[in-house]
Tab-separated table of C-alpha atoms in Angstrom:
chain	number	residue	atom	x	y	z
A	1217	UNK	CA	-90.706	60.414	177.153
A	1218	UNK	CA	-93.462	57.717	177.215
A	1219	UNK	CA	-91.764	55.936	179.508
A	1220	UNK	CA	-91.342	59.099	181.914
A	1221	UNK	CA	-95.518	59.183	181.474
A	1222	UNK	CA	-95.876	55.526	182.614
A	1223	UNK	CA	-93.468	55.908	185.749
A	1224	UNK	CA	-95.544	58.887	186.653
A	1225	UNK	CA	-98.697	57.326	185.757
A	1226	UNK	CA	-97.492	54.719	188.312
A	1227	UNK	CA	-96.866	57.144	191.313
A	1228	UNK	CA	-100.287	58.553	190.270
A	1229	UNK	CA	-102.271	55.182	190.533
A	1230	UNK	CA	-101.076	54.144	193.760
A	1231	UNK	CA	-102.748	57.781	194.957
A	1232	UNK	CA	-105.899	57.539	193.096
A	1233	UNK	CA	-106.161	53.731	194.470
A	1234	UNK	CA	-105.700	55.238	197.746
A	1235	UNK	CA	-108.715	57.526	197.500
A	1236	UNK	CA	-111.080	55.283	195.602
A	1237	UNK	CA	-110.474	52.165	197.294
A	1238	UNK	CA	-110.807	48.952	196.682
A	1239	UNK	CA	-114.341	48.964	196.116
A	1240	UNK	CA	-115.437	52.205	195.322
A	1241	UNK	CA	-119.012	52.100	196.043
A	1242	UNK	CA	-122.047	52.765	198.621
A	1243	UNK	CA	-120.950	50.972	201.835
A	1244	UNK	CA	-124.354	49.650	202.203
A	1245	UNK	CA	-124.134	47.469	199.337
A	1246	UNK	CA	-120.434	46.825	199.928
A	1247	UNK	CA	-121.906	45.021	203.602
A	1248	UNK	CA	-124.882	43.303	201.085
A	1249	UNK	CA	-122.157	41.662	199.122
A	1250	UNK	CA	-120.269	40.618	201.749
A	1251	UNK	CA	-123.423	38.923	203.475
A	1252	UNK	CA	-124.645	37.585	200.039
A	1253	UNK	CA	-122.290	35.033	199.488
A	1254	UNK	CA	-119.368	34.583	202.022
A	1255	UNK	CA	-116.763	34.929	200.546
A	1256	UNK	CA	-114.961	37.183	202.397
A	1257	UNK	CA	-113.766	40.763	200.819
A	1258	UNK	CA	-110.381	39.097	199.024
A	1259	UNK	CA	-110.719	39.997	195.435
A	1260	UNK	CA	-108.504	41.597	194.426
A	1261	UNK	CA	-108.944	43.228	191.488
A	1262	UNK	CA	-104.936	44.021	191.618
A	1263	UNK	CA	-103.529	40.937	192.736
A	1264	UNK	CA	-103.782	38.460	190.166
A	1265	UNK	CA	-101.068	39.755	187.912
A	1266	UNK	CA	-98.163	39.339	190.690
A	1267	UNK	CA	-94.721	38.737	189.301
A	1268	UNK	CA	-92.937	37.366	192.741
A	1269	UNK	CA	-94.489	33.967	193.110
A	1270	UNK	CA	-92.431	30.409	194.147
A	1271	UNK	CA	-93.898	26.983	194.503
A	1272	UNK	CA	-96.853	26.166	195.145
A	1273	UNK	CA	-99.406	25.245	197.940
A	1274	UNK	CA	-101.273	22.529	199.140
A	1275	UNK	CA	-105.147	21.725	200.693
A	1276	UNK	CA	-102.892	20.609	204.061
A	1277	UNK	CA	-101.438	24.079	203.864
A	1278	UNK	CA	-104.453	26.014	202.562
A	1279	UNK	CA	-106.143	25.070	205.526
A	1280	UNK	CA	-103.960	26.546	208.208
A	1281	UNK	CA	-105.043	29.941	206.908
A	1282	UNK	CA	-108.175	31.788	207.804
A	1283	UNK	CA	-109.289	34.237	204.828
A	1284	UNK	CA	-111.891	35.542	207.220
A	1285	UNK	CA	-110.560	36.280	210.196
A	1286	UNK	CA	-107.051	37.109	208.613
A	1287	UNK	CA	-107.632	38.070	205.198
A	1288	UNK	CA	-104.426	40.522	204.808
A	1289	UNK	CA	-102.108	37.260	205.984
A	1290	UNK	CA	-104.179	34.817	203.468
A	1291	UNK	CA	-103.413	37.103	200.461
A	1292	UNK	CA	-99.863	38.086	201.287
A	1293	UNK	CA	-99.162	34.345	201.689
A	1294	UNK	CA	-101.369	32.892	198.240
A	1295	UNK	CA	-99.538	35.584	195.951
A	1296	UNK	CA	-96.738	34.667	196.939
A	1297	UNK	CA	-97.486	31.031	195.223
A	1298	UNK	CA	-97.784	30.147	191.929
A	1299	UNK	CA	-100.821	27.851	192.558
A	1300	UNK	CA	-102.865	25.370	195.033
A	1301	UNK	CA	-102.790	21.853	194.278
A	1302	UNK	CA	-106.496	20.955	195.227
A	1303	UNK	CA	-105.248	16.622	194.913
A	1304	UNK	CA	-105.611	14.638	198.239
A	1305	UNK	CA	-108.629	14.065	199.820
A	1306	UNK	CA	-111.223	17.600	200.198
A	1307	UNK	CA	-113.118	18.349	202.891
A	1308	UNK	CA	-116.477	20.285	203.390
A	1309	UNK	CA	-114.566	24.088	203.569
A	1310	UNK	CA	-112.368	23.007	200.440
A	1311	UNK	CA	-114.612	24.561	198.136
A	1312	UNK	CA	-114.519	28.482	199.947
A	1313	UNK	CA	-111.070	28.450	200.369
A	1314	UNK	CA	-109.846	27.344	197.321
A	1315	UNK	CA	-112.304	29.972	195.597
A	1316	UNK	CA	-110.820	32.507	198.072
A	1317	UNK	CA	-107.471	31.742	196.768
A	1318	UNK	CA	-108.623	32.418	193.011
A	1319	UNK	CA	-109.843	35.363	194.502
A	1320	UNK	CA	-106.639	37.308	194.853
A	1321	UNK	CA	-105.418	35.806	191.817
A	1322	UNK	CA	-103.755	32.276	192.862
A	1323	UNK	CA	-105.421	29.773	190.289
A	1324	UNK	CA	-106.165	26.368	191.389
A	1325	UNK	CA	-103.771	23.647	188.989
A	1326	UNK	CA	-103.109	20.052	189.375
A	1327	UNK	CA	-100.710	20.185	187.225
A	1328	UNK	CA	-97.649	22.537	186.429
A	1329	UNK	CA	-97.589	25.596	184.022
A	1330	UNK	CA	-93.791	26.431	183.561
A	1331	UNK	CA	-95.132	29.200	180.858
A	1332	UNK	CA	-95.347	32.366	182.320
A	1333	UNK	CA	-97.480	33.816	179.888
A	1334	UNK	CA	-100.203	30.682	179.913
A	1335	UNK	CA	-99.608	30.983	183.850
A	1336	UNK	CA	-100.984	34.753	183.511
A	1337	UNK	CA	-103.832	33.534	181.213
A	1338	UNK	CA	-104.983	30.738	183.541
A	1339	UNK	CA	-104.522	32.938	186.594
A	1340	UNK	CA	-106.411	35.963	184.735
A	1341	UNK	CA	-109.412	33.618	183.961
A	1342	UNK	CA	-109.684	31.770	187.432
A	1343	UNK	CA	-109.675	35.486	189.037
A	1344	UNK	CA	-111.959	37.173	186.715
A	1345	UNK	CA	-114.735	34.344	186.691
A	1346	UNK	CA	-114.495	34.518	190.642
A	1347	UNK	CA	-114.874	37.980	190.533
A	1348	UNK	CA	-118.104	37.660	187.961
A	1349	UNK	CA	-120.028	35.224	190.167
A	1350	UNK	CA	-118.879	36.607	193.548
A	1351	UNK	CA	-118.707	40.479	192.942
A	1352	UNK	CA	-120.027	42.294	189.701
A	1353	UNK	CA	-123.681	39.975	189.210
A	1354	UNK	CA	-124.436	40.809	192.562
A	1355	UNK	CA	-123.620	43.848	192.272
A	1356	UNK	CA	-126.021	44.307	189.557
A	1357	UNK	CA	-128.410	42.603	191.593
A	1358	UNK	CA	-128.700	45.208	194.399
A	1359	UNK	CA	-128.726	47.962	191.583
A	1360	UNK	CA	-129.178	46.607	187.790
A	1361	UNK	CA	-127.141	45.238	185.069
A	1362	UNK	CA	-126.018	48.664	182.556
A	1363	UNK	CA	-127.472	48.846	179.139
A	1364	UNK	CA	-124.350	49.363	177.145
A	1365	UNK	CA	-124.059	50.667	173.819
A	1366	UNK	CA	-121.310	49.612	171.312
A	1367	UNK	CA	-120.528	51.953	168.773
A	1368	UNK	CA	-118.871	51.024	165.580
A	1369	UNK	CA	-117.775	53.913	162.768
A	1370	UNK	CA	-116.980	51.677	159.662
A	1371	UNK	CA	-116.147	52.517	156.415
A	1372	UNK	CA	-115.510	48.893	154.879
A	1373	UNK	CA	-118.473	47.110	154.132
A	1374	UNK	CA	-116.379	44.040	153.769
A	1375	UNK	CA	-115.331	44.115	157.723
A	1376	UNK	CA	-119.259	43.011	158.569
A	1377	UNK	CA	-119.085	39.609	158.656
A	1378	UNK	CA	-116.258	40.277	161.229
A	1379	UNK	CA	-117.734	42.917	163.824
A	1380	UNK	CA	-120.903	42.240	163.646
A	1381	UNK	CA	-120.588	38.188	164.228
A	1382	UNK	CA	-118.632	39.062	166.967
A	1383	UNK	CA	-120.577	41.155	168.519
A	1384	UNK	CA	-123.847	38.874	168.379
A	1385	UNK	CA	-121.337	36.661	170.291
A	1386	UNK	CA	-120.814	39.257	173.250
A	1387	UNK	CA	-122.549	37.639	176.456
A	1388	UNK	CA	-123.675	40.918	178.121
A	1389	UNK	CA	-127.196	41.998	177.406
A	1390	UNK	CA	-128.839	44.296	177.054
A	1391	UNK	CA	-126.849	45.710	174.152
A	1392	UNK	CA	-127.144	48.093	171.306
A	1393	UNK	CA	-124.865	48.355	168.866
A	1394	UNK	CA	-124.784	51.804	166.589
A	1395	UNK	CA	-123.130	51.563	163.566
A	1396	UNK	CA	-121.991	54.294	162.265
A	1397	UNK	CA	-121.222	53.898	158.132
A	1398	UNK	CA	-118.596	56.317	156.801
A	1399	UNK	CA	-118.442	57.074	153.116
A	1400	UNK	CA	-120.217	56.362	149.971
A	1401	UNK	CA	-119.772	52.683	149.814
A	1402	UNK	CA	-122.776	51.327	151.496
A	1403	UNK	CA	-125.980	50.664	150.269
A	1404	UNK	CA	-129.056	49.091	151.770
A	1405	UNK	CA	-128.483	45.535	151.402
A	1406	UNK	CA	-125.395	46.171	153.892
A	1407	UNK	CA	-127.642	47.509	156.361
A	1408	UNK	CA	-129.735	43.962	155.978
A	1409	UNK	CA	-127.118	42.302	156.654
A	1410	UNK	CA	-125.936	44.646	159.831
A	1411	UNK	CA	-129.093	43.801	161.505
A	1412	UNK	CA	-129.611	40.186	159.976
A	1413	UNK	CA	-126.623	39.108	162.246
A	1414	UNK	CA	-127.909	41.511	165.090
A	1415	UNK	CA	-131.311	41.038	165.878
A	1416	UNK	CA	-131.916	37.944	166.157
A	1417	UNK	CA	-129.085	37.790	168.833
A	1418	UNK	CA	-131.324	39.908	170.845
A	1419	UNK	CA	-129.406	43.474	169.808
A	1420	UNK	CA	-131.210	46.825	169.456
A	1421	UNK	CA	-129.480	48.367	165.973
A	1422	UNK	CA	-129.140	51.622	165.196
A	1423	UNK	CA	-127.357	52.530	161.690
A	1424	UNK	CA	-126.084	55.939	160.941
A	1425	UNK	CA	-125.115	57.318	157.688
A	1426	UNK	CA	-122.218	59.906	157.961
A	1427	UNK	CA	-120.855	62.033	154.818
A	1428	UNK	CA	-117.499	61.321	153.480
A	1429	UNK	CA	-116.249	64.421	154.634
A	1430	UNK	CA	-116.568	63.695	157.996
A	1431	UNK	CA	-113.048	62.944	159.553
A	1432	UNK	CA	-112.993	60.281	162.932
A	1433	UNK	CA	-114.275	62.290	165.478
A	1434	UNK	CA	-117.096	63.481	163.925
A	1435	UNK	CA	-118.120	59.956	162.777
A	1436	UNK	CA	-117.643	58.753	166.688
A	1437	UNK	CA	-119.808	61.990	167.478
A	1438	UNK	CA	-122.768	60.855	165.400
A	1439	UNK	CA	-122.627	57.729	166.791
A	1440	UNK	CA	-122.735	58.456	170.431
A	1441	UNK	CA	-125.562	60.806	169.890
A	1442	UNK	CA	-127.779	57.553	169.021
A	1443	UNK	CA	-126.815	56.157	172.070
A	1444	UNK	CA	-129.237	54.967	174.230
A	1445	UNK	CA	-126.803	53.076	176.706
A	1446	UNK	CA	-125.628	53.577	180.269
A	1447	UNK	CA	-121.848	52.845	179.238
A	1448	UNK	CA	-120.564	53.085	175.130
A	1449	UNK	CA	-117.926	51.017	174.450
A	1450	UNK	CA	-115.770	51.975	171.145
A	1451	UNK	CA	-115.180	49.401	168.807
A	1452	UNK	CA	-113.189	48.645	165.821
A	1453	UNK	CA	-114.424	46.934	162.843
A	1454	UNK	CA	-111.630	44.793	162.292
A	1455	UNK	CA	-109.791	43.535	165.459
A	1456	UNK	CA	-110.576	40.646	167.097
A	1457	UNK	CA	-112.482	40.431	170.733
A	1458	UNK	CA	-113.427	37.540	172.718
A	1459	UNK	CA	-117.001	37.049	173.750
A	1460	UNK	CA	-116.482	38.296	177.554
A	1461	UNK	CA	-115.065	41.719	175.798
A	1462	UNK	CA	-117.573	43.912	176.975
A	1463	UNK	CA	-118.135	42.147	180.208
A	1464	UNK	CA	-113.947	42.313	180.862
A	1465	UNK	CA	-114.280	46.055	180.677
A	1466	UNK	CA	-117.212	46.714	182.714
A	1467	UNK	CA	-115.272	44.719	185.411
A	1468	UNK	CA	-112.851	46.920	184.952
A	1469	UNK	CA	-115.115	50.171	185.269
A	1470	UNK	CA	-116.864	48.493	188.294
A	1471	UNK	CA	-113.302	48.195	190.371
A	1472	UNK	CA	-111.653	50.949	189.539
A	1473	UNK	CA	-114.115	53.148	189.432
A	1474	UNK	CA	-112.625	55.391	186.578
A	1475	UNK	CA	-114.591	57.335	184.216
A	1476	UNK	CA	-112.754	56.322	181.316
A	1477	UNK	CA	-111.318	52.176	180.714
A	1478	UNK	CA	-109.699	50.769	178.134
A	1479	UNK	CA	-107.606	47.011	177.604
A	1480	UNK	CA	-104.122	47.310	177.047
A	1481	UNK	CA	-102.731	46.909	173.670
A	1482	UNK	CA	-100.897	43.346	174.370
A	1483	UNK	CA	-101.543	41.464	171.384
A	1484	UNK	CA	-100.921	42.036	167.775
A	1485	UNK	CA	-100.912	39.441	164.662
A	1486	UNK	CA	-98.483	41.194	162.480
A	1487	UNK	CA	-99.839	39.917	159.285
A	1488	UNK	CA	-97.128	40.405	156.900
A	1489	UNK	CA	-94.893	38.536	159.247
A	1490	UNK	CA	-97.999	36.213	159.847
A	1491	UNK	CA	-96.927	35.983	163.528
A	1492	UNK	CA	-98.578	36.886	167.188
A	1493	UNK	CA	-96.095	39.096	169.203
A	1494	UNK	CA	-97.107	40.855	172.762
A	1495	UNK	CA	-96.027	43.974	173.589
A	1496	UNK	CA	-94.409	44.166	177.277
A	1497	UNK	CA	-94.351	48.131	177.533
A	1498	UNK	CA	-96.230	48.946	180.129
A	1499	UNK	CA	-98.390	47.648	183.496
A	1500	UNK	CA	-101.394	46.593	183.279
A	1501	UNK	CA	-104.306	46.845	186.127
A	1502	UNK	CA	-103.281	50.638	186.911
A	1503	UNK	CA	-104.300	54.297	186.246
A	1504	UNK	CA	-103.019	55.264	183.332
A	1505	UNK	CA	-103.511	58.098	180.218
A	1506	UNK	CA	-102.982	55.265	177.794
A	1507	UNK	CA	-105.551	52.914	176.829
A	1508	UNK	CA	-106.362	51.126	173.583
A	1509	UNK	CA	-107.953	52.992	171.565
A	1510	UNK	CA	-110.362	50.185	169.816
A	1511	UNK	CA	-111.674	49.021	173.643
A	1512	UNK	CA	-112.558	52.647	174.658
A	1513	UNK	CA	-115.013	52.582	177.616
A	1514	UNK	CA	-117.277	55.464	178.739
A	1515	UNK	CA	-120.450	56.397	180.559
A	1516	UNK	CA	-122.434	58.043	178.680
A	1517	UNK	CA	-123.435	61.113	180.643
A	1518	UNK	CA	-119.638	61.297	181.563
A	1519	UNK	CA	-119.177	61.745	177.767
A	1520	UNK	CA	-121.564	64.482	177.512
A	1521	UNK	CA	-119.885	66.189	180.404
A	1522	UNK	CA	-116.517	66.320	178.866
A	1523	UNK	CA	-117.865	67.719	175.671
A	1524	UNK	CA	-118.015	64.460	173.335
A	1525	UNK	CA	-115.250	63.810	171.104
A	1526	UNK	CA	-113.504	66.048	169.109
A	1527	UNK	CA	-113.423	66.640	165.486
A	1528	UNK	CA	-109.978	65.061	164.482
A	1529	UNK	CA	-108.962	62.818	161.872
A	1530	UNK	CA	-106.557	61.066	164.147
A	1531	UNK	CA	-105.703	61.091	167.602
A	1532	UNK	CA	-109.414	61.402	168.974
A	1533	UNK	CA	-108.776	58.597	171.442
A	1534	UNK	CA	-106.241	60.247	173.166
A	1535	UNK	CA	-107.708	64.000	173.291
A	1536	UNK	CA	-110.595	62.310	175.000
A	1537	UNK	CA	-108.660	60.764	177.789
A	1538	UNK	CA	-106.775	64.275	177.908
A	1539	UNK	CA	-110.347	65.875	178.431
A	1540	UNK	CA	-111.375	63.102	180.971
A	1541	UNK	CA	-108.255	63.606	182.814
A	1542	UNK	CA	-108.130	67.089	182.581
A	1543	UNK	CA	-111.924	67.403	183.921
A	1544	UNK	CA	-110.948	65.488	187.287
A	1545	UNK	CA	-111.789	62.199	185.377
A	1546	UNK	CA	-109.785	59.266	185.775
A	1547	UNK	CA	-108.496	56.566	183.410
A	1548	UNK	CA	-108.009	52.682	184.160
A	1549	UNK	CA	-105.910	50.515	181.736
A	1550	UNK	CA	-107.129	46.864	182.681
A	1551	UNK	CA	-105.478	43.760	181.148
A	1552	UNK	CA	-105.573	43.049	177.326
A	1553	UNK	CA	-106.914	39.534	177.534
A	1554	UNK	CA	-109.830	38.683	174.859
A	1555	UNK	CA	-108.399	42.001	172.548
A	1556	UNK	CA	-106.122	41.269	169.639
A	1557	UNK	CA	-105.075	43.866	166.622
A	1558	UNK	CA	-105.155	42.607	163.343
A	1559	UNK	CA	-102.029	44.505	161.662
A	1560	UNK	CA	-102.904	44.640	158.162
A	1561	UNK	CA	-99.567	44.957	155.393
A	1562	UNK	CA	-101.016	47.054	153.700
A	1563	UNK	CA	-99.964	50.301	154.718
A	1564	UNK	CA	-103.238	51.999	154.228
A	1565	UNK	CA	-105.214	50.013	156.089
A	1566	UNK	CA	-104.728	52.024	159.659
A	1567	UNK	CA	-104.873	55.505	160.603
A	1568	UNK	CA	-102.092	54.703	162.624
A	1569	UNK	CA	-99.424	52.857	160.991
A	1570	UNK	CA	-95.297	53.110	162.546
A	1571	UNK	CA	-94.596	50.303	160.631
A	1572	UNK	CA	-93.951	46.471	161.647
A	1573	UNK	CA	-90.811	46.695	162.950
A	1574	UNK	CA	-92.503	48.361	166.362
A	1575	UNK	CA	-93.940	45.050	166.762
A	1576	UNK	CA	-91.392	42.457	165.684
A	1577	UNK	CA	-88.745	44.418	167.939
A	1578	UNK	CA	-86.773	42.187	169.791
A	1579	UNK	CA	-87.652	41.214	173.186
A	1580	UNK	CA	-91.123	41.121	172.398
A	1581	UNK	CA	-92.454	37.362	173.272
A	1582	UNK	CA	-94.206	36.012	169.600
A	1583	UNK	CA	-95.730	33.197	168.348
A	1584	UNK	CA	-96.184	31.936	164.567
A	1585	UNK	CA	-99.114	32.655	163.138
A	1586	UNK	CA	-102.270	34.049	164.619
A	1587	UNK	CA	-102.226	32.669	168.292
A	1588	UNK	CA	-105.933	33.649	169.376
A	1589	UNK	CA	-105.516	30.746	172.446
A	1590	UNK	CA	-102.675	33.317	173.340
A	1591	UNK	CA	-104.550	36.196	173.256
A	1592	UNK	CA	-107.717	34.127	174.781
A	1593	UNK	CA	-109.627	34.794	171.531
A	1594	UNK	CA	-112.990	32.543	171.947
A	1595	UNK	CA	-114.461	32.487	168.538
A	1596	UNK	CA	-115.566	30.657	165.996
A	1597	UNK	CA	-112.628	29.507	163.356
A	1598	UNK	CA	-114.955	30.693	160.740
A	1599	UNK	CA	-114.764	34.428	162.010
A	1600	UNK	CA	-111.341	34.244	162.263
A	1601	UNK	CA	-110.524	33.199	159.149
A	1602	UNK	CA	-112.570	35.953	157.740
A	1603	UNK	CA	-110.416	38.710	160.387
A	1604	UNK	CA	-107.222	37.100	158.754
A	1605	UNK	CA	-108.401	38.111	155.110
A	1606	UNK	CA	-107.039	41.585	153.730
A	1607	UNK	CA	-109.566	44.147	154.053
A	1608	UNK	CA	-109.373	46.622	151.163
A	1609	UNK	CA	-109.185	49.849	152.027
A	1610	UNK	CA	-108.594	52.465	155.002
A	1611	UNK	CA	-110.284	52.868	158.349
């Protein structure tokens, strides 16, 4: 049956693609951007990830192509190769076409990657730092950067030296974090040290107290109605996010256009197994009604309009996206680069737990231990030792 949603989800992204467009924003400040820096109207933000590539290209070659005056040709051709060898001797246009070529997702290698999945990494990176610089800061130059609000319900004190490290890491500003403590266990010396890692990392915090009785939902609820940001971003207090999270999903939001974005769920340490494994289920870079639940991505006001989220104890991601979608919303599922799940083995520690053998299934690439290179996990060993330590206790 899931599979049956994907294949329609498919048919239904190539539609919604077709109405949005590439780009789907003011035409004025799509001509700005254009002007601003030259680089020609190539990225892609569905190219990079293309699996029918052969060889590779040289500068001698790269410079029989003209991304400007035949941009549809110069794409078609560079994703059809694995890379561009930028050795020989450069000349004075080197530089714009070989950033044109990371552009729609051809990274630029002088050496060989015969990894497919470090391939994907390195192509993913080139593409989405292109797209940074050359798209989505001056973007936010012509109108402004967001405020965005993360909110974190918690009800395991011993998770902040994970979240909230990691989040002082995050290299968007301006943020705001609300953190929303379930339960009975918290005191005011946990709230110290909430905003002792916080503030001084330049982070507006916001702590809520919720009642035990309060099931998921409601706890999100109480959250987002502290909000003060343009965009909330849903967070869990236990997984592991690179420092470009936030900044990965509002490129996402920004090129797509959705209402609603999320990462795939790609990576999981399975840590009674201690092993990394990727899950290969689905596309990536597509409309789609299945998102990650821990990397949820909303405006705020387009919250509001959909009724917030609902009171349930499990499932709340997905009824959201249902209400989204079922408003005339749309939903984006963007790569799940810099997002790994720490699977705990003890089988309390999630509300949603199928058991390890979902990830260990065969056919599902892994790696021993916890592989955060793999995943493009940029921290500091110290925080991810502490991830790696059992957390007592449910979510």
């Amino acid at each position: 049956m899931r599979f049956d949603v994907e294949r329609w989800s498919n048919v239904w992204s190539r539609r919604v693609r077709g109405r949005v467009g590439r780009f789907p924003h003011p035409r004025r400040i799509e001509r700005w951007l254009r002007a601003a820096d030259g680089l020609p109207d190539l990225i892609s933000p569905y190219g990079w990830d293309v699996s029918r590539r052969d060889g590779s290209i040289d500068l001698t070659e790269l410079r029989r192509l003209d991304p400007i005056k035949k941009p549809d040709r110069f794409r078609r051709v560079l994703q059809s190769q694995w890379a561009v060898n930028p050795t020989g001797e450069s000349e004075p246009d080197d530089g714009m076409l070989l950033r044109c070529a990371q552009a729609v997702g051809t990274p630029v290698l002088d050496h060989s990657i015969d990894d497919r999945e470090v391939w994907n990494g390195e192509a993913f990176r080139q593409w989405s730092t292109t797209f940074d610089r050359h798209r989505l800061e001056l973007f936010w130059q012509v109108t402004r950067r967001p405020v965005v609000t993360i909110t974190v319900p918690t009800r395991r004190p011993e998770c902040v030296e994970i979240w909230a490290p990691i989040i002082a890491l995050q290299t968007h500003r301006p943020l705001q974090v609300v953190a929303a403590l379930h339960g009975r266990r918290w005191t005011s010396s946990d709230e110290d040290r909430i905003r002792a890692t916080l503030v001084p990392a330049g982070i507006d915090v916001v702590i809520v107290r919720v009642d035990e009785s309060k099931v998921l939902g409601e706890v999100l609820q109480a959250a987002s109605d502290r909000a003060e940001g343009d965009v909330l971003v849903k967070w869990d207090d236990d997984d592991l996010y690179s420092t470009t999270h936030v900044v990965d999903l509002l490129r996402a939001r920004h090129y797509s256009g959705a209402t609603i974005v999320g990462k795939a769920g790609d990576f999981y340490y399975v840590e009674g197994a201690d092993t990394t494994v990727r899950r290969l289920q689905a596309p990536r870079e597509i409309f789609s009604p299945t998102l990650a639940g821990s990397t949820l991505t909303i405006g705020r006001d387009d919250l509001r309009d959909v009724g917030g989220w609902d009171a349930l104890a499990h499932r709340e991601d997905a009824a959201l996206i249902n209400k989204v979608r079922g408003s005339g919303g749309t939903s984006y599922r963007t790569v799940g680069f810099g997002f790994l799940v720490v699977r705990r083995a003890d089988p309390v520690a999630h509300t949603w737990n199928p058991g390890d053998e979902v990830f260990l299934a065969p056919g599902n690439p892994r790696r021993p231990g916890l592989a955060t290179d793999w995943a493009m996990i940029d921290l500091p060993d110290e925080i991810i030792e502490r991830a790696v330590r059992p957390a007592g206790g449910g979510r």
